[in-house]
Amino acid sequence: SAGHSEAVCTVSCGWTHVAILRGVQGYRVWGRNNYFQCGTGLSSPSSDLSAEELHGVGARKILCGSEHCLLLDKTGKLYLWGWNEHGNCGTNSVENIASPTLVLDQVCDMFVGSAHCFAIT
C-alpha cells in the first residue's frame, strides 16, 4: 500500500498458501490451512488465517513446500510445520505439525520441494 515502508525480503508460495519474510519484522503465512500450513495450531478451511510470529526468533529464511513450511532462524535453528503425511517435516512421524516445531539446530541452509525438504548442517 502507498506510504508503507516495510520492505518484503522473501516471498515463498506453496500449493495453497504463501509466506513472506519481512526482515527484522519477522514472517507472515496465510492461505488455506487444512494441514496446518499456516502454523496457527488450528486446522481450518479459512483462507484468511495468519501465523503467529515466533517471538524472540530472528527469521533468516522461510520456504513453503506443497502444504508445509520451513523457517530458518538467525542462530541456525530449523522449524517446520504443516503437512507431514510422508514424514516431510522431519519429525520421525507422519502426523501433521500444527505449529512451528524445532527440528534441527546448527543448520547452514535449507531447501524444499513439493513433499520433501532438506537442510545443510
Tab-separated table of C-alpha atoms in Angstrom:
chain	number	residue	atom	x	y	z
A	1	SER	CA	0.000	0.000	0.000
A	2	ALA	CA	1.073	3.619	-0.522
A	3	GLY	CA	3.233	5.006	2.257
A	4	HIS	CA	4.044	1.549	3.594
A	5	SER	CA	7.775	1.494	4.310
A	6	GLU	CA	8.252	-2.145	5.331
A	7	ALA	CA	10.216	-3.997	2.641
A	8	VAL	CA	9.422	-7.627	1.846
A	9	CYS	CA	12.666	-9.586	1.806
A	10	THR	CA	11.394	-13.003	0.681
A	11	VAL	CA	8.191	-14.422	-0.762
A	12	SER	CA	7.586	-18.171	-0.998
A	13	CYS	CA	4.489	-19.871	-2.394
A	14	GLY	CA	3.097	-23.305	-1.628
A	15	TRP	CA	0.175	-25.000	-3.324
A	16	THR	CA	-2.485	-23.102	-1.352
A	17	HIS	CA	-0.541	-20.792	0.979
A	18	VAL	CA	2.106	-18.086	0.845
A	19	ALA	CA	4.796	-16.883	3.264
A	20	ILE	CA	6.736	-13.651	3.427
A	21	LEU	CA	9.847	-12.847	5.417
A	22	ARG	CA	9.841	-9.201	6.423
A	23	GLY	CA	13.391	-8.613	7.628
A	24	VAL	CA	13.540	-7.728	11.304
A	25	GLN	CA	9.732	-7.627	11.440
A	26	GLY	CA	9.522	-11.425	11.205
A	27	TYR	CA	7.347	-13.511	8.919
A	28	ARG	CA	3.722	-13.969	7.942
A	29	VAL	CA	1.940	-17.002	6.449
A	30	TRP	CA	-1.592	-17.073	5.090
A	31	GLY	CA	-3.839	-19.113	2.838
A	32	ARG	CA	-5.607	-22.429	3.130
A	33	ASN	CA	-4.805	-24.064	6.462
A	34	ASN	CA	-6.288	-27.561	6.217
A	35	TYR	CA	-2.904	-29.205	7.025
A	36	PHE	CA	-1.748	-26.517	9.498
A	37	GLN	CA	0.411	-24.935	6.781
A	38	CYS	CA	-0.189	-21.507	8.345
A	39	GLY	CA	1.263	-22.728	11.634
A	40	THR	CA	-1.515	-21.339	13.820
A	41	GLY	CA	-2.118	-24.516	15.795
A	42	LEU	CA	-5.657	-24.697	14.370
A	43	SER	CA	-6.752	-26.515	11.220
A	44	SER	CA	-9.405	-24.620	9.311
A	45	PRO	CA	-10.522	-24.289	5.697
A	46	SER	CA	-10.450	-20.495	6.077
A	47	SER	CA	-8.401	-18.613	3.510
A	48	ASP	CA	-7.570	-15.752	5.882
A	49	LEU	CA	-5.523	-17.350	8.666
A	50	SER	CA	-2.161	-15.852	9.586
A	51	ALA	CA	0.667	-17.418	11.558
A	52	GLU	CA	1.701	-16.113	14.927
A	53	GLU	CA	5.264	-14.900	14.826
A	54	LEU	CA	7.879	-16.871	16.723
A	55	HIS	CA	8.616	-14.369	19.453
A	56	GLY	CA	12.314	-13.780	20.047
A	57	VAL	CA	13.343	-15.613	16.884
A	58	GLY	CA	15.122	-13.638	14.189
A	59	ALA	CA	14.000	-15.361	10.998
A	60	ARG	CA	16.635	-15.672	8.279
A	61	LYS	CA	14.740	-17.659	5.642
A	62	ILE	CA	11.230	-19.054	5.147
A	63	LEU	CA	10.101	-21.501	2.467
A	64	CYS	CA	6.807	-23.136	1.515
A	65	GLY	CA	6.517	-26.716	0.365
A	66	SER	CA	3.319	-28.004	-1.163
A	67	GLU	CA	1.423	-27.698	2.129
A	68	HIS	CA	4.137	-27.255	4.740
A	69	CYS	CA	6.605	-24.530	5.786
A	70	LEU	CA	10.215	-24.288	6.892
A	71	LEU	CA	11.757	-21.434	8.817
A	72	LEU	CA	15.478	-20.987	9.490
A	73	ASP	CA	16.317	-18.565	12.273
A	74	LYS	CA	19.452	-16.444	12.605
A	75	THR	CA	21.023	-18.858	15.098
A	76	GLY	CA	20.722	-21.845	12.737
A	77	LYS	CA	17.601	-23.443	14.221
A	78	LEU	CA	15.218	-25.050	11.727
A	79	TYR	CA	11.454	-25.033	12.404
A	80	LEU	CA	8.864	-26.917	10.347
A	81	TRP	CA	5.071	-27.159	10.365
A	82	GLY	CA	2.172	-28.289	8.215
A	83	TRP	CA	1.542	-31.330	6.060
A	84	ASN	CA	3.619	-34.337	7.144
A	85	GLU	CA	1.902	-37.337	5.527
A	86	HIS	CA	5.191	-38.670	4.140
A	87	GLY	CA	7.398	-37.539	7.024
A	88	ASN	CA	8.378	-34.460	5.003
A	89	CYS	CA	8.660	-32.302	8.165
A	90	GLY	CA	11.475	-34.422	9.605
A	91	THR	CA	9.828	-35.196	12.943
A	92	ASN	CA	10.094	-39.003	12.661
A	93	SER	CA	6.311	-39.270	12.388
A	94	VAL	CA	3.627	-38.787	9.763
A	95	GLU	CA	1.330	-36.629	11.908
A	96	ASN	CA	0.704	-33.115	10.587
A	97	ILE	CA	2.508	-30.417	12.601
A	98	ALA	CA	0.114	-27.762	13.969
A	99	SER	CA	2.628	-25.035	14.855
A	100	PRO	CA	6.308	-24.212	14.242
A	101	THR	CA	8.367	-27.059	15.711
A	102	LEU	CA	12.126	-27.091	16.175
A	103	VAL	CA	13.554	-29.961	14.129
A	104	LEU	CA	17.300	-29.260	13.762
A	105	ASP	CA	19.961	-26.997	15.196
A	106	GLN	CA	23.168	-25.725	13.566
A	107	VAL	CA	21.672	-25.509	10.065
A	108	CYS	CA	23.505	-23.502	7.391
A	109	ASP	CA	20.764	-23.531	4.752
A	110	MET	CA	17.524	-25.280	3.848
A	111	PHE	CA	15.676	-26.231	0.701
A	112	VAL	CA	12.199	-27.512	-0.066
A	113	GLY	CA	10.340	-29.452	-2.745
A	114	SER	CA	6.700	-30.365	-3.075
A	115	ALA	CA	6.616	-33.147	-0.469
A	116	HIS	CA	10.165	-33.123	0.877
A	117	CYS	CA	12.826	-30.831	2.286
A	118	PHE	CA	16.459	-30.970	3.330
A	119	ALA	CA	18.950	-28.961	5.315
A	120	ILE	CA	22.688	-28.431	5.197
A	121	THR	CA	24.258	-28.664	8.641
